[in-house]
Coordinates of N, CA, C and O in Angstrom, one line a residue:
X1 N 18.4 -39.1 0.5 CA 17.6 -38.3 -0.4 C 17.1 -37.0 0.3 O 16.4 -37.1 1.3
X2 N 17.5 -35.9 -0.3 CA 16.5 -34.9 0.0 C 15.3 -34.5 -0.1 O 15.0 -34.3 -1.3
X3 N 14.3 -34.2 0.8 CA 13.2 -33.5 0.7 C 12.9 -32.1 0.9 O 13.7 -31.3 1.2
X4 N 11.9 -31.9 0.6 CA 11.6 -30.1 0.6 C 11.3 -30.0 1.9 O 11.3 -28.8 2.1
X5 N 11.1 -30.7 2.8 CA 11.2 -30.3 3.9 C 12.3 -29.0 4.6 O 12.1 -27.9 5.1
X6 N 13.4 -29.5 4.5 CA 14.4 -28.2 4.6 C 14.5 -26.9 4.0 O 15.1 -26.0 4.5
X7 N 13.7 -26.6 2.4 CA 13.6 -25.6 2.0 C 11.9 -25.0 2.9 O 11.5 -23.8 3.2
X8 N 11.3 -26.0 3.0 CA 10.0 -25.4 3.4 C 10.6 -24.6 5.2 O 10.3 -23.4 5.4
X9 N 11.1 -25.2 5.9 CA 11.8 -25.0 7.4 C 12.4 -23.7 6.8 O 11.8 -22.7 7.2
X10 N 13.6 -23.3 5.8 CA 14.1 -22.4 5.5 C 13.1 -20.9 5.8 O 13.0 -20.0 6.5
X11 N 12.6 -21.6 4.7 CA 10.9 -20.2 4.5 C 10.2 -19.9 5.4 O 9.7 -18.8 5.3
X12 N 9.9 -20.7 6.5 CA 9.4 -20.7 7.8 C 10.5 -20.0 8.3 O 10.3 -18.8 8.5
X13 N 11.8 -20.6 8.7 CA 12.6 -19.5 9.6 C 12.7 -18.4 9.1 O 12.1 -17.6 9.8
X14 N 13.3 -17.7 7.6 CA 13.2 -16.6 7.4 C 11.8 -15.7 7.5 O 12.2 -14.6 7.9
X15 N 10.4 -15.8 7.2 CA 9.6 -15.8 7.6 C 9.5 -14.9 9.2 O 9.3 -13.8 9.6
X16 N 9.8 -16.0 9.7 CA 9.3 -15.5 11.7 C 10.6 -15.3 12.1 O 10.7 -15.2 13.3
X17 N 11.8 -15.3 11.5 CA 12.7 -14.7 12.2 C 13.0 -13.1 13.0 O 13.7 -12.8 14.0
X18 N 12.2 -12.5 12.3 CA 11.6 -10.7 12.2 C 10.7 -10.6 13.6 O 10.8 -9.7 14.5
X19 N 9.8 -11.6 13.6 CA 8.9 -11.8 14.4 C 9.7 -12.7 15.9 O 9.3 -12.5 17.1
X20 N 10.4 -13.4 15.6 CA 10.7 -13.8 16.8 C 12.1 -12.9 17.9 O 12.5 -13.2 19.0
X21 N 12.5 -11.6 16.7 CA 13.6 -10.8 17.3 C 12.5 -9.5 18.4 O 12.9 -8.7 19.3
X22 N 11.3 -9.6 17.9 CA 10.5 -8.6 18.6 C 10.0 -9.3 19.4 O 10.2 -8.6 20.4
X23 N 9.4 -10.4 19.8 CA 8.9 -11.2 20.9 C 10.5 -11.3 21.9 O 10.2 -11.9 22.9
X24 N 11.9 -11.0 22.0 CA 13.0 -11.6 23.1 C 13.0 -9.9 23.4 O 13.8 -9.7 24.3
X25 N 12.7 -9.4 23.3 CA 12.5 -7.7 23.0 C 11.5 -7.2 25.0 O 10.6 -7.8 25.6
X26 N 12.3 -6.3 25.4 CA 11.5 -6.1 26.8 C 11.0 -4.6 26.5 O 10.2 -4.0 27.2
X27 N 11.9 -4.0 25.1 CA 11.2 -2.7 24.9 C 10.2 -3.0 23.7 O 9.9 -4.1 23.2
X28 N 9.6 -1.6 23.5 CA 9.0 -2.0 21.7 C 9.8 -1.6 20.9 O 10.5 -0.5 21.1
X29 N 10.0 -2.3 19.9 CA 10.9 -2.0 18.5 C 10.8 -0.6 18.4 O 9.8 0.0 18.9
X30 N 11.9 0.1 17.8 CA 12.1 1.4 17.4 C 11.7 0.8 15.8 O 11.9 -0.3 15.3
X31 N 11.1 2.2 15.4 CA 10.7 2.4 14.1 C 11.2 1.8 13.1 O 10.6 1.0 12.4
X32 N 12.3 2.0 12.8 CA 13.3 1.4 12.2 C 14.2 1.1 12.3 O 14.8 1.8 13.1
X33 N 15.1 0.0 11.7 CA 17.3 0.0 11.9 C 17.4 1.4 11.2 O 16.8 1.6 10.1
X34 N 18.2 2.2 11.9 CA 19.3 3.0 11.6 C 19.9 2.8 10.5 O 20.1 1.6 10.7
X35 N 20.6 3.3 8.9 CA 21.4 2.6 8.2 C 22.6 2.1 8.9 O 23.2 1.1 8.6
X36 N 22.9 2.9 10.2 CA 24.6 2.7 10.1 C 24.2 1.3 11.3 O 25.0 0.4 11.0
X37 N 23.6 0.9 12.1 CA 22.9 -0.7 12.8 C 22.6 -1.7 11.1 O 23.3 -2.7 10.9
X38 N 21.8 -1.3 10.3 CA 22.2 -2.3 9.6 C 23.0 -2.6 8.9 O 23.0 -3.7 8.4
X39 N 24.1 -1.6 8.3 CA 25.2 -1.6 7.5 C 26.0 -2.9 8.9 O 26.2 -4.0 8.5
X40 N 26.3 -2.5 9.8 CA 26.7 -3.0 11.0 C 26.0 -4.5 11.1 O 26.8 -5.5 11.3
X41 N 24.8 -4.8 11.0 CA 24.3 -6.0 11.1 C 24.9 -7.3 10.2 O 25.1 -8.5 10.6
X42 N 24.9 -6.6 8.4 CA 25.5 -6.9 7.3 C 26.8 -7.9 7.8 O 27.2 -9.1 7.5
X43 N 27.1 -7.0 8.5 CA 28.6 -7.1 8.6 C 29.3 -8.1 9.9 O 30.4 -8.6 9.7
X44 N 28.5 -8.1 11.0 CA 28.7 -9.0 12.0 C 29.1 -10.2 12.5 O 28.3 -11.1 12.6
X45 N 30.0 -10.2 12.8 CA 30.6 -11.8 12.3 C 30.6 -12.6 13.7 O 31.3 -12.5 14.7
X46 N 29.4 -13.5 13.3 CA 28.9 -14.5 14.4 C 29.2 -15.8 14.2 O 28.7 -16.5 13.3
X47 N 30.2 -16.1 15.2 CA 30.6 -17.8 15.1 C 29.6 -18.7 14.9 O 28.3 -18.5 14.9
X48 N 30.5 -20.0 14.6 CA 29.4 -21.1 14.9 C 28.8 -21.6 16.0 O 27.7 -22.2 16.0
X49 N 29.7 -21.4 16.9 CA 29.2 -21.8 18.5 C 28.0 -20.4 18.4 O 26.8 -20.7 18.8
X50 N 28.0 -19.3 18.0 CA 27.4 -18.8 18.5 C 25.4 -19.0 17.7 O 24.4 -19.0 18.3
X51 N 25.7 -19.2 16.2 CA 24.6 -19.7 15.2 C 23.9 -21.1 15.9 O 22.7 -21.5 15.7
X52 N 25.2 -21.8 16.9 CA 24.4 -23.3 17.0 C 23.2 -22.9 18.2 O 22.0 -23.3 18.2
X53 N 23.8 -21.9 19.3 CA 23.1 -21.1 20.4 C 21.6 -20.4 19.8 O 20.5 -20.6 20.2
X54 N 22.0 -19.8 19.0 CA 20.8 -18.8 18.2 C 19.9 -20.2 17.5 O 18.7 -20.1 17.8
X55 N 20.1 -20.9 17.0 CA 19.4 -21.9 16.5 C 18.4 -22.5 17.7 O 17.2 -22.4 17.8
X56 N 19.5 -23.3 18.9 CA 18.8 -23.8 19.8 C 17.6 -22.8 20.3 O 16.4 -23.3 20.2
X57 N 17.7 -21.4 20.8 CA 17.1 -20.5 21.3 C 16.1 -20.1 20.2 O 15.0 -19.8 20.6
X58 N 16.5 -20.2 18.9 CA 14.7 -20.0 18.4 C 14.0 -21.3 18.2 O 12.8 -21.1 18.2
X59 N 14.3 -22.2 18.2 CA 13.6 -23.4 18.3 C 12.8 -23.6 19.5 O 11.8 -24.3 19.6
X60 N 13.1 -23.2 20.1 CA 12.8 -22.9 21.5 C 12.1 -21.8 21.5 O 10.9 -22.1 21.4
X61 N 12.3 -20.5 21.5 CA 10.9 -19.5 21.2 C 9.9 -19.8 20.2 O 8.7 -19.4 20.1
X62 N 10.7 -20.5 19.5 CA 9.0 -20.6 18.4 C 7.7 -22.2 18.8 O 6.6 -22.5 18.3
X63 N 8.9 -23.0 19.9 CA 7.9 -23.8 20.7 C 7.3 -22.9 21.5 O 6.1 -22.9 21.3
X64 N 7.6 -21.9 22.5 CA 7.0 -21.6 23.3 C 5.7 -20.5 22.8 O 4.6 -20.4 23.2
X65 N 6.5 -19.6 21.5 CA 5.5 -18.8 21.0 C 4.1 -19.8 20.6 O 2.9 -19.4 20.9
X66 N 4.2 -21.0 20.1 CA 3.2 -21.4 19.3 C 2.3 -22.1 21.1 O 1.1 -22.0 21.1
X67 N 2.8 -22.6 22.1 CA 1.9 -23.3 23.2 C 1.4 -22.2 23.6 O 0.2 -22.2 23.5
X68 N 2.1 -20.9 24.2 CA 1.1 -20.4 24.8 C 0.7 -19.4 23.9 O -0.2 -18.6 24.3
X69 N 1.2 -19.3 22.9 CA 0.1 -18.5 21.3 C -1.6 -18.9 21.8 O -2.6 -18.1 21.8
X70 N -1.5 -20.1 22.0 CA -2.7 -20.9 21.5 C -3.6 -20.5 23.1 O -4.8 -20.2 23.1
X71 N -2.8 -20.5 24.2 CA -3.8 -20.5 25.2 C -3.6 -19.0 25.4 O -4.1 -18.6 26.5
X72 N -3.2 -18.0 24.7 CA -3.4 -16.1 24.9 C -4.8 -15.8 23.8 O -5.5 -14.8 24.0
X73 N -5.0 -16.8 22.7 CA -6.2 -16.1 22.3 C -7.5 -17.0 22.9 O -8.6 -16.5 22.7
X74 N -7.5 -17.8 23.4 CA -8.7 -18.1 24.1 C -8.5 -17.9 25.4 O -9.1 -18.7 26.1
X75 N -7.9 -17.2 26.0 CA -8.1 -15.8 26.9 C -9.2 -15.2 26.5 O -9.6 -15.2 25.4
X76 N -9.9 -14.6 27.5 CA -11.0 -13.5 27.1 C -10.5 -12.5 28.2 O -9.9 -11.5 27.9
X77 N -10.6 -12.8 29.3 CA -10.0 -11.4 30.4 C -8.7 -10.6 30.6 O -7.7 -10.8 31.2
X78 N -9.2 -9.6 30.0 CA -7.7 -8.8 29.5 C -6.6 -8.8 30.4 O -5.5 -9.2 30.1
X79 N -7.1 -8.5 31.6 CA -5.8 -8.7 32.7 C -5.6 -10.1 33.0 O -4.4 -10.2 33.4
X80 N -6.1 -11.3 33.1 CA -5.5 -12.5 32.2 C -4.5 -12.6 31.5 O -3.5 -13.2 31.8
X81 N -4.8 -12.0 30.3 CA -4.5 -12.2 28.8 C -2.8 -11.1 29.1 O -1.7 -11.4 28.6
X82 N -3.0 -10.5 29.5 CA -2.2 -9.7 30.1 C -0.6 -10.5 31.4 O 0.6 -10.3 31.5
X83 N -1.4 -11.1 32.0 CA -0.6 -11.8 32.6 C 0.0 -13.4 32.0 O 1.1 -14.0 32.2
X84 N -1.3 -13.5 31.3 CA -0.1 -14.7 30.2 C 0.9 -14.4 29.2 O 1.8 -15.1 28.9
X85 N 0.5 -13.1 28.7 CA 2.0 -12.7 27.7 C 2.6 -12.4 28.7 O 3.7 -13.0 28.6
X86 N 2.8 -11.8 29.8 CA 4.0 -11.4 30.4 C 4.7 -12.6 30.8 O 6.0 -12.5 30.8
X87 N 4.1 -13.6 31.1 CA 4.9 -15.1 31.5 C 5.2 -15.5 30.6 O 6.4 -15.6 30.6
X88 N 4.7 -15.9 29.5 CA 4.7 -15.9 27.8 C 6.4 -15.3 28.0 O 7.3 -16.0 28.4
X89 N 6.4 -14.1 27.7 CA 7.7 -12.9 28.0 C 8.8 -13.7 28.5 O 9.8 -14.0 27.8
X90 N 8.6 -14.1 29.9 CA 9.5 -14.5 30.9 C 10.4 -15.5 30.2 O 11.6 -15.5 29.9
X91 N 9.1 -16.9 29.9 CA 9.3 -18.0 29.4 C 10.3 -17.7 28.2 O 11.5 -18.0 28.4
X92 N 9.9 -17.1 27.0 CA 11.2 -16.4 25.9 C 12.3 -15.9 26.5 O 13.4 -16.2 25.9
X93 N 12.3 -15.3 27.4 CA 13.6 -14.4 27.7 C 14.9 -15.4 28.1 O 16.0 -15.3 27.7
X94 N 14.2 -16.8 29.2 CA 14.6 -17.7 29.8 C 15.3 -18.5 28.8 O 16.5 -18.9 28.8
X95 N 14.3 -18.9 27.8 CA 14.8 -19.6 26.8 C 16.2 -19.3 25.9 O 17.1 -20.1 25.5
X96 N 16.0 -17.8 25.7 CA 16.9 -17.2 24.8 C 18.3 -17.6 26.2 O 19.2 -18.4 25.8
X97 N 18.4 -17.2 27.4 CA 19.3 -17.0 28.2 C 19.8 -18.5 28.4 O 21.0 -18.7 28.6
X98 N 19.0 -19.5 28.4 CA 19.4 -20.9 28.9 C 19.7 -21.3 27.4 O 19.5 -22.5 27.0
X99 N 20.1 -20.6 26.8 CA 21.1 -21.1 25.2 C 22.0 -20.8 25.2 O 22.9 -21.3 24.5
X100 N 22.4 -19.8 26.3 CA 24.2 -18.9 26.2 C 24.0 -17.9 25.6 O 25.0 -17.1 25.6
X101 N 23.1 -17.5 25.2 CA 23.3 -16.1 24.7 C 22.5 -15.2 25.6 O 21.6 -15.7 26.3
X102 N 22.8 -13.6 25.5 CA 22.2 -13.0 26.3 C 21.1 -12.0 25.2 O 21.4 -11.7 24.1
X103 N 19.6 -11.6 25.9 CA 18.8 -11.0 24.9 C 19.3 -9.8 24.0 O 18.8 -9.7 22.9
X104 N 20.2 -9.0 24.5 CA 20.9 -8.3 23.6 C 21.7 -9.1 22.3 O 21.2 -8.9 21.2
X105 N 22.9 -10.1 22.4 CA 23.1 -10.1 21.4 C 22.1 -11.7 20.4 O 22.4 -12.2 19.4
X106 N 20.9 -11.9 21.4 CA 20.3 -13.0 19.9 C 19.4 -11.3 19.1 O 19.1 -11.4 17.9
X107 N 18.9 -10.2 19.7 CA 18.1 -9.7 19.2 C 19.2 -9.2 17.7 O 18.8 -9.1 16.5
X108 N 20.8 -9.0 18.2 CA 21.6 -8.5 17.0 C 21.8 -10.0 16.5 O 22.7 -10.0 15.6
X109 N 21.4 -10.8 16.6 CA 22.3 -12.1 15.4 C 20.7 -12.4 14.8 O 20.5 -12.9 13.7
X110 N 19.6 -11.8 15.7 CA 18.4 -12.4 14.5 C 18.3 -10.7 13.8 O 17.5 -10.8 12.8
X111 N 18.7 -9.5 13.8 CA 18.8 -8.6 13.0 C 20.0 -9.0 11.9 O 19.6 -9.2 10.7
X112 N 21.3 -9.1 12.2 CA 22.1 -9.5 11.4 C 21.3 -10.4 10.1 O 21.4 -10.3 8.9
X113 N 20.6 -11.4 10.7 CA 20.4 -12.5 10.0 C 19.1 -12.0 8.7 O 18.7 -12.6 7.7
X114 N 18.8 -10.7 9.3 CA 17.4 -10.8 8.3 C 17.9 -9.6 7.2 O 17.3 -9.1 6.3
X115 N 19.5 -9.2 7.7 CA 20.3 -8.5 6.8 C 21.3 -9.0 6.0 O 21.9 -8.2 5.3
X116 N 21.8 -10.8 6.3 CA 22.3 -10.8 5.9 C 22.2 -12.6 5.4 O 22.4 -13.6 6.2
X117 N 21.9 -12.8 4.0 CA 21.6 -13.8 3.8 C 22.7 -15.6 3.7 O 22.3 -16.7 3.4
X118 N 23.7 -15.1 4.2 CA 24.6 -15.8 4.3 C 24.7 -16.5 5.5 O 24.9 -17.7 5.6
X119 N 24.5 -15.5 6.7 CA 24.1 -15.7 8.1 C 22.7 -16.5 7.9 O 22.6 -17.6 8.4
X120 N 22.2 -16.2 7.6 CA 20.1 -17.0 7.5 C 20.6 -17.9 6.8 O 19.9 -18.9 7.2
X121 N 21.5 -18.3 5.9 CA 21.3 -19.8 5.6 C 22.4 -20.8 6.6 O 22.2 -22.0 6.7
X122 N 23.4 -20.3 7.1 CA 23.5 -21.3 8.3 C 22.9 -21.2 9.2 O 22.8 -22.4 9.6
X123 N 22.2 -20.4 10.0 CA 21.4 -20.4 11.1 C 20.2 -21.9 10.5 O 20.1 -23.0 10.9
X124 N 19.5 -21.2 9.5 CA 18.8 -21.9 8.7 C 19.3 -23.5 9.0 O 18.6 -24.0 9.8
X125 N 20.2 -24.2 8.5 CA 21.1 -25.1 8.3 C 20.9 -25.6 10.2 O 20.6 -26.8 10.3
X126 N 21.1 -25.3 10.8 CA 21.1 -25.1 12.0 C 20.0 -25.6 12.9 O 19.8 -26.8 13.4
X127 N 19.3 -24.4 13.1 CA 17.7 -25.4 13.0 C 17.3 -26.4 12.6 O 16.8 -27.3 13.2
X128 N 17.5 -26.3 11.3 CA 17.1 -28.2 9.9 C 17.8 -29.4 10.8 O 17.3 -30.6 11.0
X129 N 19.0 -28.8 11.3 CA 19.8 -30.0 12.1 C 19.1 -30.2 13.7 O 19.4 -31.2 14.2
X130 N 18.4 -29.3 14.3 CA 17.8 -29.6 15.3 C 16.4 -30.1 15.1 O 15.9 -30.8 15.9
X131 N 15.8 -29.7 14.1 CA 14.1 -30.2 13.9 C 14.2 -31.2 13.4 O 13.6 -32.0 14.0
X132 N 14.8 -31.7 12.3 CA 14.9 -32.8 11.1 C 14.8 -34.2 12.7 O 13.8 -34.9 12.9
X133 N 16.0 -34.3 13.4 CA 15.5 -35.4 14.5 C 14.1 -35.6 15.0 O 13.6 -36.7 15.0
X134 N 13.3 -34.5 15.6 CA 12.3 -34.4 15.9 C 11.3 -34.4 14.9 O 10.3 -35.0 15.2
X135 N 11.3 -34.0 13.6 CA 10.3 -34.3 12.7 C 10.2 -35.8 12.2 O 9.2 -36.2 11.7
X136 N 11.5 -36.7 12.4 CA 11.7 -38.0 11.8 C 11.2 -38.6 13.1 O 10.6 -39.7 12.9
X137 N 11.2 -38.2 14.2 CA 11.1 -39.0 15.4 C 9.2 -39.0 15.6 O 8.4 -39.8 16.2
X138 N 8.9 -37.9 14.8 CA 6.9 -37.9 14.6 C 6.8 -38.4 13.7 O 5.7 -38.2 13.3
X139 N 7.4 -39.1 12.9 CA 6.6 -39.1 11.6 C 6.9 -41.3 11.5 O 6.2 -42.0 10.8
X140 N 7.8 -41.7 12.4 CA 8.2 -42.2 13.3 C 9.3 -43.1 11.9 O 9.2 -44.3 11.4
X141 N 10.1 -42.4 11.6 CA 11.1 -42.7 10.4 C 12.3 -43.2 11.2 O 13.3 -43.6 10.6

């Protein structure tokens, strides 16, 4: 039987997908994609070895975003606060790299993906197949 759980994970990944292409990021975002980068994004044709990589690797940044999320706002001392996103940083970069992919092309497969909705629903698909274990394994199903 299906539950809404998968469409709810859906809405969640597309959601923070945007957000988690700028956290694997060592520059700041340029203003905007270029048309001819997202015409190009549209268009990008990313295997499945490479979607199962990008899946593992955001599951993985969005654990790490959400633990030390939690311990950067009860931070009070800026150069602290400062030294925990940079490790924060490290921690993402590592994550994205110990998936097989390198930060350049997950930042193009999570741009691709927020251009191209065919891409977001297997990635999507993807994830559901890595969390759905872990959500059954808490809920203790």
């Amino acid at each position: 039987m299906k539950i809404a759980k998968p469409a709810l994970l859906s809405a969640m990944f597309a959601a923070t997908l945007a957000s988690t292409a700028v956290q694997a990021q060592e520059a700041p975002q340029k203003p905007a994609m270029p048309e001819a980068a997202a015409q190009a994004a549209q268009t990008m044709d990313v295997s499945d070895g490479q979607v199962a990589e990008f899946a593992d690797a955001y599951v993985a940044v969005q654990s790490l975003s959400k633990q030390y999320g939690a311990q950067v706002q009860q931070v009070t001392d800026p150069e602290e606060k400062q030294s925990l996103q940079k490790q924060t940083q490290g921690q993402i970069q590592s994550a994205i790299k110990d998936s097989g992919l390198s930060l350049d092309e997950y930042k193009n497969i999570a741009r691709a993906a927020n251009a191209n909705e065919e891409l977001r629903e297997r990635i999507s698909v993807a994830v559901n197949d890595i969390v759905q274990p872990e959500l059954n394994e808490e809920s203790g199903s």
